[in-house]
mmCIF file with all atom_site columns, C-alpha atoms in Angstrom:
data_model
loop_
_atom_site.group_PDB
_atom_site.id
_atom_site.type_symbol
_atom_site.label_atom_id
_atom_site.label_alt_id
_atom_site.label_comp_id
_atom_site.label_asym_id
_atom_site.label_entity_id
_atom_site.label_seq_id
_atom_site.pdbx_PDB_ins_code
_atom_site.Cartn_x
_atom_site.Cartn_y
_atom_site.Cartn_z
_atom_site.occupancy
_atom_site.B_iso_or_equiv
_atom_site.pdbx_formal_charge
_atom_site.auth_seq_id
_atom_site.auth_comp_id
_atom_site.auth_asym_id
_atom_site.auth_atom_id
_atom_site.pdbx_PDB_model_num
ATOM 1   C CA . UNK A 1 1   ? 138.336 -5.486  -69.555 1.00 37.00 ? 28  UNK A CA 1
ATOM 2   C CA . UNK A 1 2   ? 138.805 -7.853  -66.650 1.00 39.00 ? 29  UNK A CA 1
ATOM 3   C CA . UNK A 1 3   ? 139.249 -6.223  -63.267 1.00 47.00 ? 30  UNK A CA 1
ATOM 4   C CA . UNK A 1 4   ? 140.952 -9.301  -61.730 1.00 78.00 ? 31  UNK A CA 1
ATOM 5   C CA . UNK A 1 5   ? 144.563 -8.335  -62.541 1.00 88.00 ? 32  UNK A CA 1
ATOM 6   C CA . UNK A 1 6   ? 147.946 -10.117 -62.347 1.00 88.00 ? 33  UNK A CA 1
ATOM 7   C CA . UNK A 1 7   ? 151.372 -8.532  -61.950 1.00 89.00 ? 34  UNK A CA 1
ATOM 8   C CA . UNK A 1 8   ? 151.909 -9.672  -65.584 1.00 88.00 ? 35  UNK A CA 1
ATOM 9   C CA . UNK A 1 9   ? 149.330 -7.064  -66.672 1.00 91.00 ? 36  UNK A CA 1
ATOM 10  C CA . UNK A 1 10  ? 151.346 -4.341  -64.995 1.00 95.00 ? 37  UNK A CA 1
ATOM 11  C CA . UNK A 1 11  ? 154.788 -4.972  -66.374 1.00 95.00 ? 38  UNK A CA 1
ATOM 12  C CA . UNK A 1 12  ? 155.224 -1.433  -67.939 1.00 97.00 ? 39  UNK A CA 1
ATOM 13  C CA . UNK A 1 13  ? 153.773 0.702   -65.128 1.00 97.00 ? 40  UNK A CA 1
ATOM 14  C CA . UNK A 1 14  ? 156.103 3.569   -64.284 1.00 98.00 ? 41  UNK A CA 1
ATOM 15  C CA . UNK A 1 15  ? 153.983 5.657   -61.856 1.00 97.00 ? 42  UNK A CA 1
ATOM 16  C CA . UNK A 1 16  ? 150.721 5.432   -60.006 1.00 98.00 ? 43  UNK A CA 1
ATOM 17  C CA . UNK A 1 17  ? 148.980 8.786   -59.777 1.00 98.00 ? 44  UNK A CA 1
ATOM 18  C CA . UNK A 1 18  ? 146.380 9.370   -57.005 1.00 98.00 ? 45  UNK A CA 1
ATOM 19  C CA . UNK A 1 19  ? 143.667 12.028  -57.667 1.00 98.00 ? 46  UNK A CA 1
ATOM 20  C CA . UNK A 1 20  ? 142.428 11.585  -54.119 1.00 97.00 ? 47  UNK A CA 1
ATOM 21  C CA . UNK A 1 21  ? 144.287 10.697  -50.952 1.00 96.00 ? 48  UNK A CA 1
ATOM 22  C CA . UNK A 1 22  ? 144.202 6.917   -50.772 1.00 95.00 ? 49  UNK A CA 1
ATOM 23  C CA . UNK A 1 23  ? 144.686 7.023   -46.993 1.00 92.00 ? 50  UNK A CA 1
ATOM 24  C CA . UNK A 1 24  ? 141.070 8.323   -46.728 1.00 92.00 ? 51  UNK A CA 1
ATOM 25  C CA . UNK A 1 25  ? 139.667 5.339   -48.686 1.00 94.00 ? 52  UNK A CA 1
ATOM 26  C CA . UNK A 1 26  ? 139.020 1.805   -47.333 1.00 94.00 ? 53  UNK A CA 1
ATOM 27  C CA . UNK A 1 27  ? 139.105 0.300   -50.738 1.00 95.00 ? 54  UNK A CA 1
ATOM 28  C CA . UNK A 1 28  ? 139.407 1.251   -54.480 1.00 96.00 ? 55  UNK A CA 1
ATOM 29  C CA . UNK A 1 29  ? 138.292 -0.761  -57.455 1.00 96.00 ? 56  UNK A CA 1
ATOM 30  C CA . UNK A 1 30  ? 140.934 -1.486  -60.099 1.00 96.00 ? 57  UNK A CA 1
ATOM 31  C CA . UNK A 1 31  ? 140.534 -2.308  -63.685 1.00 94.00 ? 58  UNK A CA 1
ATOM 32  C CA . UNK A 1 32  ? 142.558 -2.221  -67.023 1.00 94.00 ? 59  UNK A CA 1
ATOM 33  C CA . UNK A 1 33  ? 141.312 0.286   -69.389 1.00 95.00 ? 60  UNK A CA 1
ATOM 34  C CA . UNK A 1 34  ? 142.386 0.848   -72.961 1.00 95.00 ? 61  UNK A CA 1
ATOM 35  C CA . UNK A 1 35  ? 143.653 4.326   -73.588 1.00 96.00 ? 62  UNK A CA 1
ATOM 36  C CA . UNK A 1 36  ? 145.232 6.246   -76.455 1.00 97.00 ? 63  UNK A CA 1
ATOM 37  C CA . UNK A 1 37  ? 148.205 7.469   -74.386 1.00 96.00 ? 64  UNK A CA 1
ATOM 38  C CA . UNK A 1 38  ? 150.807 5.998   -71.979 1.00 96.00 ? 65  UNK A CA 1
ATOM 39  C CA . UNK A 1 39  ? 150.600 8.970   -69.679 1.00 96.00 ? 66  UNK A CA 1
ATOM 40  C CA . UNK A 1 40  ? 148.333 11.705  -68.462 1.00 95.00 ? 67  UNK A CA 1
ATOM 41  C CA . UNK A 1 41  ? 144.917 11.280  -66.927 1.00 97.00 ? 68  UNK A CA 1
ATOM 42  C CA . UNK A 1 42  ? 142.865 8.920   -69.097 1.00 96.00 ? 69  UNK A CA 1
ATOM 43  C CA . UNK A 1 43  ? 139.259 9.494   -70.002 1.00 94.00 ? 70  UNK A CA 1
ATOM 44  C CA . UNK A 1 44  ? 136.772 8.047   -67.600 1.00 93.00 ? 71  UNK A CA 1
ATOM 45  C CA . UNK A 1 45  ? 133.510 6.595   -68.838 1.00 89.00 ? 72  UNK A CA 1
ATOM 46  C CA . UNK A 1 46  ? 132.040 4.828   -65.790 1.00 91.00 ? 73  UNK A CA 1
ATOM 47  C CA . UNK A 1 47  ? 129.562 5.945   -63.163 1.00 93.00 ? 74  UNK A CA 1
ATOM 48  C CA . UNK A 1 48  ? 131.146 7.235   -59.978 1.00 94.00 ? 75  UNK A CA 1
ATOM 49  C CA . UNK A 1 49  ? 134.664 8.786   -60.195 1.00 96.00 ? 76  UNK A CA 1
ATOM 50  C CA . UNK A 1 50  ? 138.327 8.035   -61.054 1.00 98.00 ? 77  UNK A CA 1
ATOM 51  C CA . UNK A 1 51  ? 140.509 8.219   -57.892 1.00 98.00 ? 78  UNK A CA 1
ATOM 52  C CA . UNK A 1 52  ? 143.756 7.278   -59.544 1.00 98.00 ? 79  UNK A CA 1
ATOM 53  C CA . UNK A 1 53  ? 145.521 5.794   -62.521 1.00 98.00 ? 80  UNK A CA 1
ATOM 54  C CA . UNK A 1 54  ? 148.818 4.310   -63.693 1.00 98.00 ? 81  UNK A CA 1
ATOM 55  C CA . UNK A 1 55  ? 151.246 5.816   -66.206 1.00 98.00 ? 82  UNK A CA 1
ATOM 56  C CA . UNK A 1 56  ? 153.300 3.509   -68.490 1.00 98.00 ? 83  UNK A CA 1
ATOM 57  C CA . UNK A 1 57  ? 156.962 3.517   -69.251 1.00 97.00 ? 84  UNK A CA 1
ATOM 58  C CA . UNK A 1 58  ? 158.448 4.289   -72.726 1.00 97.00 ? 85  UNK A CA 1
ATOM 59  C CA . UNK A 1 59  ? 158.727 0.550   -73.470 1.00 96.00 ? 86  UNK A CA 1
ATOM 60  C CA . UNK A 1 60  ? 154.991 -0.133  -73.330 1.00 96.00 ? 87  UNK A CA 1
ATOM 61  C CA . UNK A 1 61  ? 153.556 -1.077  -76.698 1.00 95.00 ? 88  UNK A CA 1
ATOM 62  C CA . UNK A 1 62  ? 150.161 -0.357  -77.883 1.00 96.00 ? 89  UNK A CA 1
ATOM 63  C CA . UNK A 1 63  ? 147.859 -3.154  -79.008 1.00 94.00 ? 90  UNK A CA 1
ATOM 64  C CA . UNK A 1 64  ? 148.694 -3.661  -82.752 1.00 94.00 ? 91  UNK A CA 1
ATOM 65  C CA . UNK A 1 65  ? 145.000 -4.030  -83.698 1.00 95.00 ? 92  UNK A CA 1
ATOM 66  C CA . UNK A 1 66  ? 143.516 -1.039  -81.749 1.00 96.00 ? 93  UNK A CA 1
ATOM 67  C CA . UNK A 1 67  ? 146.578 1.192   -81.156 1.00 96.00 ? 94  UNK A CA 1
ATOM 68  C CA . UNK A 1 68  ? 145.552 1.526   -77.542 1.00 97.00 ? 95  UNK A CA 1
ATOM 69  C CA . UNK A 1 69  ? 147.535 0.945   -74.247 1.00 97.00 ? 96  UNK A CA 1
ATOM 70  C CA . UNK A 1 70  ? 146.211 -1.057  -71.411 1.00 95.00 ? 97  UNK A CA 1
ATOM 71  C CA . UNK A 1 71  ? 146.397 0.988   -68.167 1.00 96.00 ? 98  UNK A CA 1
ATOM 72  C CA . UNK A 1 72  ? 145.212 0.492   -64.708 1.00 96.00 ? 99  UNK A CA 1
ATOM 73  C CA . UNK A 1 73  ? 142.494 2.765   -63.471 1.00 97.00 ? 100 UNK A CA 1
ATOM 74  C CA . UNK A 1 74  ? 141.276 3.039   -59.788 1.00 97.00 ? 101 UNK A CA 1
ATOM 75  C CA . UNK A 1 75  ? 137.725 4.134   -59.275 1.00 97.00 ? 102 UNK A CA 1
ATOM 76  C CA . UNK A 1 76  ? 134.770 4.124   -56.943 1.00 97.00 ? 103 UNK A CA 1
ATOM 77  C CA . UNK A 1 77  ? 131.084 3.768   -57.873 1.00 97.00 ? 104 UNK A CA 1
ATOM 78  C CA . UNK A 1 78  ? 128.248 5.791   -56.298 1.00 96.00 ? 105 UNK A CA 1
ATOM 79  C CA . UNK A 1 79  ? 127.109 2.960   -54.090 1.00 95.00 ? 106 UNK A CA 1
ATOM 80  C CA . UNK A 1 80  ? 130.565 2.283   -52.684 1.00 95.00 ? 107 UNK A CA 1
ATOM 81  C CA . UNK A 1 81  ? 131.417 2.498   -48.966 1.00 93.00 ? 108 UNK A CA 1
ATOM 82  C CA . UNK A 1 82  ? 133.017 5.913   -49.032 1.00 91.00 ? 109 UNK A CA 1
ATOM 83  C CA . UNK A 1 83  ? 129.749 7.693   -50.056 1.00 91.00 ? 110 UNK A CA 1
ATOM 84  C CA . UNK A 1 84  ? 127.298 5.133   -48.603 1.00 92.00 ? 111 UNK A CA 1
ATOM 85  C CA . UNK A 1 85  ? 128.826 3.669   -45.427 1.00 89.00 ? 112 UNK A CA 1
ATOM 86  C CA . UNK A 1 86  ? 125.543 2.114   -44.416 1.00 90.00 ? 113 UNK A CA 1
ATOM 87  C CA . UNK A 1 87  ? 124.868 0.677   -47.940 1.00 91.00 ? 114 UNK A CA 1
ATOM 88  C CA . UNK A 1 88  ? 125.598 -2.469  -49.936 1.00 92.00 ? 115 UNK A CA 1
ATOM 89  C CA . UNK A 1 89  ? 129.231 -2.506  -48.908 1.00 93.00 ? 116 UNK A CA 1
ATOM 90  C CA . UNK A 1 90  ? 128.929 -1.746  -45.251 1.00 90.00 ? 117 UNK A CA 1
ATOM 91  C CA . UNK A 1 91  ? 130.349 -5.222  -44.873 1.00 89.00 ? 118 UNK A CA 1
ATOM 92  C CA . UNK A 1 92  ? 132.589 -6.773  -47.519 1.00 91.00 ? 119 UNK A CA 1
ATOM 93  C CA . UNK A 1 93  ? 133.647 -5.152  -50.727 1.00 93.00 ? 120 UNK A CA 1
ATOM 94  C CA . UNK A 1 94  ? 133.442 -5.757  -54.462 1.00 94.00 ? 121 UNK A CA 1
ATOM 95  C CA . UNK A 1 95  ? 135.514 -8.469  -56.082 1.00 92.00 ? 122 UNK A CA 1
ATOM 96  C CA . UNK A 1 96  ? 137.981 -6.006  -57.816 1.00 93.00 ? 123 UNK A CA 1
ATOM 97  C CA . UNK A 1 97  ? 138.412 -3.949  -54.646 1.00 95.00 ? 124 UNK A CA 1
ATOM 98  C CA . UNK A 1 98  ? 141.785 -3.667  -52.938 1.00 95.00 ? 125 UNK A CA 1
ATOM 99  C CA . UNK A 1 99  ? 143.214 -1.613  -50.054 1.00 95.00 ? 126 UNK A CA 1
ATOM 100 C CA . UNK A 1 100 ? 144.790 1.473   -51.750 1.00 96.00 ? 127 UNK A CA 1
ATOM 101 C CA . UNK A 1 101 ? 147.589 1.351   -49.200 1.00 95.00 ? 128 UNK A CA 1
ATOM 102 C CA . UNK A 1 102 ? 148.820 -1.940  -50.753 1.00 95.00 ? 129 UNK A CA 1
ATOM 103 C CA . UNK A 1 103 ? 148.970 -0.619  -54.326 1.00 96.00 ? 130 UNK A CA 1
ATOM 104 C CA . UNK A 1 104 ? 152.274 0.178   -55.889 1.00 96.00 ? 131 UNK A CA 1
ATOM 105 C CA . UNK A 1 105 ? 153.812 0.395   -59.332 1.00 97.00 ? 132 UNK A CA 1
ATOM 106 C CA . UNK A 1 106 ? 153.601 -3.138  -60.945 1.00 96.00 ? 133 UNK A CA 1
ATOM 107 C CA . UNK A 1 107 ? 151.931 -4.492  -57.768 1.00 94.00 ? 134 UNK A CA 1
ATOM 108 C CA . UNK A 1 108 ? 148.240 -5.405  -58.015 1.00 91.00 ? 135 UNK A CA 1
ATOM 109 C CA . UNK A 1 109 ? 147.236 -4.481  -54.511 1.00 92.00 ? 136 UNK A CA 1
ATOM 110 C CA . UNK A 1 110 ? 145.714 -6.699  -51.816 1.00 93.00 ? 137 UNK A CA 1
ATOM 111 C CA . UNK A 1 111 ? 142.513 -7.283  -49.891 1.00 93.00 ? 138 UNK A CA 1
ATOM 112 C CA . UNK A 1 112 ? 142.963 -6.427  -46.225 1.00 93.00 ? 139 UNK A CA 1
ATOM 113 C CA . UNK A 1 113 ? 140.702 -6.352  -43.241 1.00 93.00 ? 140 UNK A CA 1
ATOM 114 C CA . UNK A 1 114 ? 140.365 -2.622  -43.819 1.00 92.00 ? 141 UNK A CA 1
ATOM 115 C CA . UNK A 1 115 ? 139.156 -3.124  -47.403 1.00 92.00 ? 142 UNK A CA 1
ATOM 116 C CA . UNK A 1 116 ? 137.034 -6.173  -46.640 1.00 91.00 ? 143 UNK A CA 1
ATOM 117 C CA . UNK A 1 117 ? 135.574 -4.688  -43.318 1.00 84.00 ? 144 UNK A CA 1
ATOM 118 C CA . UNK A 1 118 ? 132.695 -6.636  -41.693 1.00 55.00 ? 145 UNK A CA 1
ATOM 119 C CA . UNK A 1 119 ? 132.132 -9.804  -39.753 1.00 47.00 ? 146 UNK A CA 1
ATOM 120 C CA . UNK A 1 120 ? 133.583 -11.984 -42.605 1.00 47.00 ? 147 UNK A CA 1
ATOM 121 C CA . UNK A 1 121 ? 136.852 -9.989  -42.587 1.00 51.00 ? 148 UNK A CA 1
ATOM 122 C CA . UNK A 1 122 ? 137.140 -9.994  -38.844 1.00 49.00 ? 149 UNK A CA 1
ATOM 123 C CA . UNK A 1 123 ? 136.503 -13.804 -38.621 1.00 47.00 ? 150 UNK A CA 1
ATOM 124 C CA . UNK A 1 124 ? 139.228 -14.412 -41.391 1.00 52.00 ? 151 UNK A CA 1
ATOM 125 C CA . UNK A 1 125 ? 141.704 -12.254 -39.421 1.00 51.00 ? 152 UNK A CA 1
ATOM 126 C CA . UNK A 1 126 ? 141.061 -14.126 -36.185 1.00 51.00 ? 153 UNK A CA 1
ATOM 127 C CA . UNK A 1 127 ? 141.280 -17.503 -37.891 1.00 51.00 ? 154 UNK A CA 1
ATOM 128 C CA . UNK A 1 128 ? 144.677 -16.672 -39.295 1.00 52.00 ? 155 UNK A CA 1
ATOM 129 C CA . UNK A 1 129 ? 146.205 -15.911 -35.854 1.00 51.00 ? 156 UNK A CA 1
#
């Protein structure tokens, strides 16, 4: 599923559950996954690890063809900044990455200087002053 989300994709979110403290993470990747339930921890089939997920309200309807619900999942891959601070994302961040401090129920989350760290982020912050 697409990882570039809109608030319309999140209409039925009821809770965001963090499996790790988001204050310790510069960014998290977010994506919509299809799951068989509205609540509880969904299965995770990517490399890396799930760091959070959304639970849906009672009004969320499953896709009529698949019977699955679309839920937001937050994750990190093995080459992300939290485990490889001098690696690929030492500067910048993946396209689907947002600052976890800006994530809320039915709110997509934002890119911030913290999540986008590096010369490009610093230049953008200084240009907006």
